[in-house]
Amino acid sequence: MPETYDLIVIGSGPGGYVCAIRAAQLGLKTAVVEKRATYGGTCLNVGCIPSKALLHASEMFEQAGHSFGDLGIKVKPELDLAGMLGHKDKVVKANVEGVAFLFKKNKIDGYQGTGRILEAGKVEVTSEKGDSQVLETKAVVIATGSDSAPLPGVTVDERRVVSSTGALSLPEVPKKLIVVGAGIIGLELGSVWRRLGAEVRVVEFLDRILPGMDDDVAKQAQRLFKRQGIDFRLSTKVTGVRSEKKGLRVAVEPVSGGDAETFDADIVLVAIGRRPFTEGLGLEEAGIATDERGRVKIDADFRTNVEGVYAIGDVVAGPMLAHKAEDEGTAVAEILAGQKGHVNYGVIPSVVYTDPEIAVVGRSEEELKEAGIAYRVGKFPFMANGRARAMGATEGFVKVLAEEKTDRVLGVHILGRGAGEMIHEAAVLMEFSGSAEDLARTCHAHPTMSEAVREAAMAAWFKPVHI
Ligand code: FAD
Ligand code: NAI
């Protein structure tokens, strides 16, 4: 007799593992199928977690070398790259083992192998050795995530031409690193290797960095990253990467036409976006519809066009973020358990973990203009914040966008140290449809960086005090 489940989740990334845990908590007999040797998906194995471990460690290294002196601390740091990579690996191990522990605790069955949907209610699991078994289930959630997008004509070997995965494990600091794409991965991993000593040049197709983020914030961030030593080549495309004995030759040319150039590099990081991963899932044979970008099509309740098959996370439309996948995982588990699961897509924060960090929730000025919504802007620089001065973290600002007519906060953008932690008071405020006045009248502890958030809200509603 084949095993029978209430729910089989295919993929154990933040979407899949959170979905499985919540489903088990709600009483569903649940199994997870994962083809990787460890649970946790892209995020825990080769994404969010290892990149943040290296971002933190390299930031400490840079601060020790460049800004401890301003605080009256004399040190001469020495890089132990193997030790730093070891720290990253330890952090990953602890996190993926944590997921395995949670599965056990919640009595979730784990199957290692590639999951394939044979038809509604039937999932075949094939192990790496080639053995397969068929599991039966009332519902299937596809949570197979995404993979890095290829650059036509450029072969990623994960040694000299790398994706983010290779860039998380370079055995030596490259002398010259060329990053293709000024998106989140390019800026985060470009920052890591620059801090450790690489000369970093970022080649971006568009005329700006961080497309989709508020213009004001992206421009100021670019100025700061340039000052830190990153060279940006905007409106430029990479036309080829040639491997030579000594290194790589990267051919580029302006997007609008003009003279071609070549740059030398030891390592090229291709970070031009990610695409949904559905290989081997059997979507076509099972008749599960995808959109023009290969994402699994779902309705508002995460249902695909095939009865009993749902999908969440990077493999469906929306921002490719771990916490978006997690929230969808929770919502679909609640729906399957007969509750009303829901995700508020208007209030999903996004953080770029550079120094300073960039954090946003809600809409940008450009989006409000395009939607024809009248708004007020309140801005406050960290330069005027006492705690920021005490910490030597005066770069950046907070920007609050509030609807002109109602004062309701529609977007908050923070460029500054610790922005990724500060953004959440704005997220909570926006979940409750709060106004700039609500935020401005909320007492904030002194001295904190968060007082700048309050002051920006004061500026949007009436007037700030400290500037
Ligand atoms: P994934 O995490 O991709 O997990 C999918 C899993 O499904 C994988 O383990 C895969 O092996 C498995 N799988 C696929 N097909 C099958 C199959 N047929 N059978 C069995 N298993 C299968 N997001 C953030 O929010 N914050 C960050 O700081 C952040 N940093 C990132 C840094 C990097 C370098 C990268 C690459 C991404 C980062 N992301 C970050 C994005 C984040 O990793 C993804 O949004 C998130 O992992 C998506 O979760 P998911 O569950 O949809 O898919
Ligand atoms: P991205 O979409 O953030 O940025 C890709 C960049 O590459 C864009 O600026 C784009 O214009 C540019 N580009 C595209 N084609 C190009 C070409 N041929 N030549 C030069 N530039 C080109 O994608 P990225 O950085 O690869 O990250 C993928 C996703 O992973 C992110 O969008 C995000 O969803 C997720 N992520 C999230 C993180 C976080 O939350 N801190 C960290 C890392 C990744």
XYZ file of N, CA and C in Angstrom, residues 107-242:
408
model
N 6.413 15.851 13.382
C 6.047 14.551 12.773
C 5.785 14.672 11.266
N 6.689 15.399 10.598
C 6.604 15.544 9.140
C 7.548 14.503 8.532
N 7.053 13.719 7.572
C 7.921 12.730 6.907
C 8.735 13.422 5.822
N 10.024 13.124 5.772
C 10.885 13.709 4.734
C 11.284 12.645 3.728
N 11.200 12.961 2.458
C 11.651 12.053 1.399
C 12.735 12.761 0.602
N 13.912 12.126 0.505
C 14.962 12.742 -0.282
C 14.904 12.223 -1.705
N 14.770 13.159 -2.655
C 14.674 12.767 -4.054
C 13.921 13.835 -4.826
N 13.833 13.617 -6.131
C 13.130 14.588 -6.978
C 11.651 14.223 -7.038
N 10.826 15.196 -6.745
C 9.384 14.972 -6.763
C 8.820 15.270 -8.142
N 7.931 14.402 -8.577
C 7.294 14.584 -9.882
C 5.804 14.351 -9.703
N 5.009 15.272 -10.220
C 3.561 15.114 -10.064
C 3.052 14.241 -11.208
N 2.539 13.056 -10.871
C 2.069 12.157 -11.922
C 0.660 12.568 -12.358
N -0.140 12.882 -11.377
C -1.518 13.359 -11.606
C -1.986 13.899 -10.262
N -3.155 14.518 -10.232
C -3.651 15.033 -8.950
C -3.625 13.885 -7.944
N -2.989 14.129 -6.785
C -3.009 13.106 -5.731
C -1.880 12.098 -5.785
N -1.011 12.174 -6.792
C 0.078 11.180 -6.882
C 1.403 11.872 -7.162
N 2.373 11.636 -6.253
C 3.702 12.219 -6.417
C 4.729 11.095 -6.445
N 5.528 11.092 -7.501
C 6.600 10.089 -7.581
C 7.878 10.718 -7.038
N 8.583 9.974 -6.203
C 9.857 10.465 -5.653
C 10.973 9.576 -6.173
N 11.948 10.197 -6.854
C 13.067 9.420 -7.390
C 14.347 9.856 -6.706
N 15.012 8.894 -6.070
C 16.243 9.230 -5.342
C 17.383 9.400 -6.337
N 18.515 9.922 -5.850
C 19.663 10.147 -6.723
C 20.137 8.832 -7.353
N 19.959 7.742 -6.604
C 20.374 6.426 -7.106
C 19.446 5.909 -8.198
N 18.268 6.525 -8.305
C 17.336 6.104 -9.351
C 16.162 5.281 -8.847
N 16.125 4.950 -7.535
C 14.959 4.217 -7.009
C 13.773 5.180 -6.946
N 12.590 4.660 -7.251
C 11.448 5.561 -7.111
C 10.276 4.910 -6.393
N 9.458 5.765 -5.799
C 8.247 5.302 -5.125
C 7.148 6.334 -5.369
N 5.918 5.871 -5.288
C 4.797 6.794 -5.519
C 4.065 7.023 -4.205
N 3.862 8.299 -3.878
C 3.149 8.638 -2.648
C 1.765 9.169 -3.024
N 0.795 8.906 -2.158
C -0.551 9.412 -2.439
C -0.917 10.492 -1.444
N -1.664 11.470 -1.903
C -1.952 12.631 -1.070
C -3.229 13.330 -1.519
N -3.870 14.017 -0.557
C -5.067 14.789 -0.942
C -4.655 16.064 -1.661
N -3.548 16.678 -1.195
C -3.124 17.944 -1.804
C -1.611 17.974 -1.999
N -1.187 18.719 -3.030
C 0.242 18.908 -3.295
C 0.513 20.411 -3.315
N 1.608 20.834 -2.648
C 2.046 22.232 -2.783
C 3.397 22.229 -3.480
N 3.459 22.909 -4.613
C 4.731 23.050 -5.343
C 5.478 24.235 -4.731
N 6.672 23.964 -4.214
C 7.489 25.041 -3.614
C 8.937 24.826 -4.057
N 9.110 24.719 -5.377
C 10.417 24.319 -5.915
C 11.350 25.495 -6.185
N 10.897 26.726 -5.918
C 11.814 27.861 -5.885
C 12.332 28.327 -7.223
N 13.589 28.779 -7.209
C 14.150 29.411 -8.403
C 15.627 29.090 -8.525
N 16.173 29.493 -9.646
C 17.579 29.235 -9.967
C 18.102 30.503 -10.651
N 19.442 30.689 -10.651
C 19.928 31.932 -11.259
C 19.740 31.917 -12.777
N 19.413 33.092 -13.307
C 19.158 33.220 -14.744
C 20.486 33.233 -15.490
N 20.566 32.538 -16.623
C 21.831 32.518 -17.368
C 21.992 33.776 -18.226
N 23.249 34.116 -18.503
C 23.551 35.227 -19.402
C 23.908 34.591 -20.743
N 23.107 34.858 -21.775
C 23.342 34.189 -23.054
C 24.800 34.335 -23.515
N 25.386 33.244 -23.918
C 26.763 33.266 -24.441
C 27.832 33.162 -23.354
N 27.414 33.139 -22.078
C 28.403 33.067 -20.990
C 28.147 31.788 -20.179
N 29.175 30.951 -20.070
C 29.002 29.692 -19.338
C 29.474 29.840 -17.893
N 28.588 29.555 -16.974
C 28.943 29.603 -15.547
C 29.597 28.272 -15.178
N 30.880 28.315 -14.731
C 31.552 27.066 -14.332
C 31.683 26.972 -12.812
N 31.203 28.013 -12.101
C 31.261 28.098 -10.624
C 32.702 28.087 -10.104
N 33.648 28.372 -10.980
C 35.034 28.439 -10.552
C 35.560 29.847 -10.839
N 35.561 30.206 -12.134
C 35.975 31.566 -12.479
C 34.775 32.422 -12.903
N 33.844 31.808 -13.600
C 32.593 32.511 -13.915
C 31.537 31.904 -12.996
N 31.089 32.699 -12.040
C 30.270 32.117 -10.975
C 28.870 32.731 -10.897
N 27.957 31.964 -10.340
C 26.656 32.514 -9.935
C 26.829 32.887 -8.463
N 25.742 33.271 -7.813
C 25.858 33.607 -6.384
C 26.405 32.412 -5.598
N 26.069 31.191 -6.024
C 26.517 29.999 -5.277
C 28.048 29.922 -5.246
N 28.684 30.097 -6.409
C 30.150 30.070 -6.444
C 30.741 31.263 -5.698
N 30.063 32.399 -5.787
C 30.588 33.622 -5.147
C 30.538 33.535 -3.623
N 29.810 32.557 -3.090
C 29.745 32.395 -1.626
C 30.885 31.520 -1.111
N 31.677 30.966 -2.028
C 32.720 30.020 -1.596
C 34.040 30.214 -2.329
N 34.352 31.408 -2.790
C 35.623 31.603 -3.504
C 36.771 31.280 -2.549
N 37.705 30.443 -2.979
C 38.775 30.045 -2.054
C 39.820 31.135 -1.826
N 39.847 32.129 -2.735
C 40.795 33.252 -2.572
C 40.058 34.539 -2.875
N 40.567 35.641 -2.335
C 39.967 36.939 -2.669
C 40.432 37.298 -4.084
N 39.478 37.513 -5.015
C 39.918 37.857 -6.369
C 40.582 39.249 -6.384
N 41.550 39.415 -7.286
C 42.114 40.767 -7.418
C 41.081 41.657 -8.085
N 40.535 41.131 -9.188
C 39.523 41.901 -9.921
C 38.256 41.075 -10.081
N 37.183 41.610 -9.576
C 35.884 40.931 -9.683
C 34.958 41.776 -10.542
N 34.416 41.178 -11.580
C 33.396 41.889 -12.362
C 32.050 41.269 -12.041
N 31.122 42.130 -11.659
C 29.779 41.676 -11.328
C 28.859 42.103 -12.454
N 28.113 41.178 -13.014
C 27.153 41.530 -14.058
C 25.785 41.631 -13.392
N 25.239 42.862 -13.342
C 23.937 43.090 -12.717
C 24.070 43.846 -11.406
N 23.476 45.048 -11.368
C 23.516 45.868 -10.146
C 22.229 45.699 -9.357
N 21.818 44.433 -9.197
C 20.640 44.132 -8.379
C 21.098 43.797 -6.972
N 20.225 43.100 -6.243
C 20.515 42.850 -4.832
C 21.726 41.935 -4.671
N 21.783 40.834 -5.448
C 22.905 39.901 -5.300
C 24.211 40.582 -5.680
N 24.203 41.305 -6.793
C 25.423 41.984 -7.248
C 25.966 42.933 -6.203
N 25.070 43.699 -5.561
C 25.543 44.687 -4.579
C 25.949 44.027 -3.266
N 25.189 43.006 -2.841
C 25.563 42.343 -1.579
C 26.898 41.598 -1.730
N 26.983 40.731 -2.741
C 28.210 39.921 -2.852
C 29.374 40.761 -3.381
N 29.077 41.768 -4.210
C 30.127 42.709 -4.623
C 30.710 43.401 -3.395
N 29.848 43.775 -2.443
C 30.313 44.439 -1.213
C 31.194 43.504 -0.398
N 30.781 42.234 -0.286
C 31.572 41.274 0.504
C 33.008 41.239 -0.015
N 33.160 41.021 -1.328
C 34.515 40.805 -1.852
C 35.307 42.103 -1.927
N 34.613 43.241 -2.114
C 35.339 44.527 -2.054
C 35.915 44.743 -0.661
N 35.103 44.450 0.360
C 35.586 44.650 1.740
C 36.799 43.776 2.033
N 36.836 42.603 1.369
C 37.944 41.679 1.638
C 39.148 41.974 0.750
N 39.024 42.982 -0.121
C 40.203 43.411 -0.880
C 40.104 43.366 -2.393
N 38.989 42.888 -2.950
C 38.889 42.823 -4.414
C 38.585 44.203 -4.999
N 39.073 44.395 -6.227
C 38.679 45.585 -6.991
C 37.376 45.184 -7.691
N 36.302 45.872 -7.404
C 35.001 45.424 -7.909
C 34.413 46.414 -8.915
N 34.028 45.883 -10.045
C 33.358 46.704 -11.065
C 32.003 46.057 -11.366
N 30.955 46.864 -11.331
C 29.609 46.335 -11.582
C 29.114 46.838 -12.935
N 28.763 45.906 -13.801
C 28.268 46.260 -15.138
C 26.749 46.049 -15.140
N 26.009 47.114 -15.425
C 24.545 47.038 -15.350
C 23.951 47.493 -16.679
N 22.970 46.736 -17.144
C 22.299 47.007 -18.414
C 21.489 48.316 -18.356
N 20.796 48.544 -17.258
C 19.948 49.734 -17.151
C 20.783 50.965 -16.781
N 20.116 52.140 -16.744
C 20.863 53.368 -16.423
C 20.835 53.669 -14.923
N 20.490 52.675 -14.108
C 20.404 52.852 -12.659
C 20.697 51.533 -11.956
N 20.982 51.624 -10.660
C 21.140 50.391 -9.894
C 19.788 50.068 -9.238
N 19.651 48.870 -8.726
C 18.468 48.443 -7.971
C 17.136 48.850 -8.607
N 16.880 48.372 -9.824
C 15.611 48.718 -10.461
C 14.433 48.321 -9.571
N 13.428 49.204 -9.562
C 12.242 48.911 -8.744
C 12.291 49.624 -7.407
N 13.487 49.974 -6.921
C 13.576 50.692 -5.635
C 13.376 52.182 -5.890
N 12.978 52.922 -4.859
C 12.811 54.369 -4.942
C 14.093 54.989 -5.517
N 13.894 55.851 -6.509
C 14.997 56.482 -7.250
C 15.994 57.213 -6.360
N 15.405 58.019 -5.472
C 16.165 58.826 -4.530
C 17.143 57.959 -3.712
N 16.606 56.839 -3.227
C 17.383 55.928 -2.378
C 18.465 55.251 -3.218
N 18.088 54.797 -4.416
C 19.055 54.093 -5.268
C 20.202 55.030 -5.649
N 19.871 56.300 -5.961
C 20.920 57.253 -6.371
C 21.897 57.506 -5.228
N 21.339 57.760 -4.039
C 22.210 58.038 -2.887
C 23.038 56.807 -2.529
N 22.418 55.611 -2.622
C 23.150 54.376 -2.317
C 24.299 54.212 -3.310
N 24.020 54.478 -4.568
C 25.091 54.316 -5.570
C 26.275 55.239 -5.252
N 25.953 56.489 -4.834
C 27.030 57.428 -4.466
C 27.880 56.845 -3.335
N 27.205 56.291 -2.343
C 27.945 55.741 -1.193
C 28.780 54.524 -1.588
N 28.200 53.628 -2.404
C 28.955 52.430 -2.815
C 30.158 52.835 -3.676
N 29.962 53.904 -4.474
C 31.074 54.380 -5.316
C 32.191 54.910 -4.415
N 31.773 55.647 -3.384
C 32.774 56.178 -2.452
C 33.531 55.048 -1.742
N 32.828 53.926 -1.530
C 33.493 52.777 -0.888
C 34.461 52.078 -1.839
N 34.364 52.423 -3.136
C 35.340 51.853 -4.081
C 34.749 50.971 -5.170
N 33.425 50.833 -5.222
C 32.844 50.023 -6.309
C 32.707 50.906 -7.548
N 33.180 50.385 -8.679
C 33.084 51.123 -9.934
C 31.822 50.661 -10.674
N 30.978 51.593 -11.070
C 29.742 51.213 -11.775
C 29.832 51.566 -13.253
N 29.479 50.624 -14.089
C 29.315 50.892 -15.520
C 27.849 50.644 -15.847
N 27.079 51.736 -15.881
C 25.642 51.603 -16.143
C 25.396 51.651 -17.650
N 24.189 51.340 -18.056
C 23.787 51.323 -19.478
C 24.819 50.586 -20.326
N 25.322 49.503 -19.777
C 26.398 48.753 -20.444
C 26.040 47.269 -20.455
N 26.339 46.627 -21.579
C 26.048 45.176 -21.599
C 27.321 44.369 -21.811
N 27.318 43.193 -21.196
C 28.422 42.256 -21.370
C 28.114 41.449 -22.629
N 29.061 41.433 -23.578
C 28.783 40.689 -24.816
C 29.518 39.351 -24.854
N 30.474 39.165 -23.952
C 31.162 37.872 -23.921
C 32.197 37.823 -22.815
N 32.507 36.617 -22.369
C 33.576 36.432 -21.380
C 34.515 35.371 -21.958
N 35.792 35.778 -22.172
C 36.744 34.828 -22.738
C 37.694 34.369 -21.645
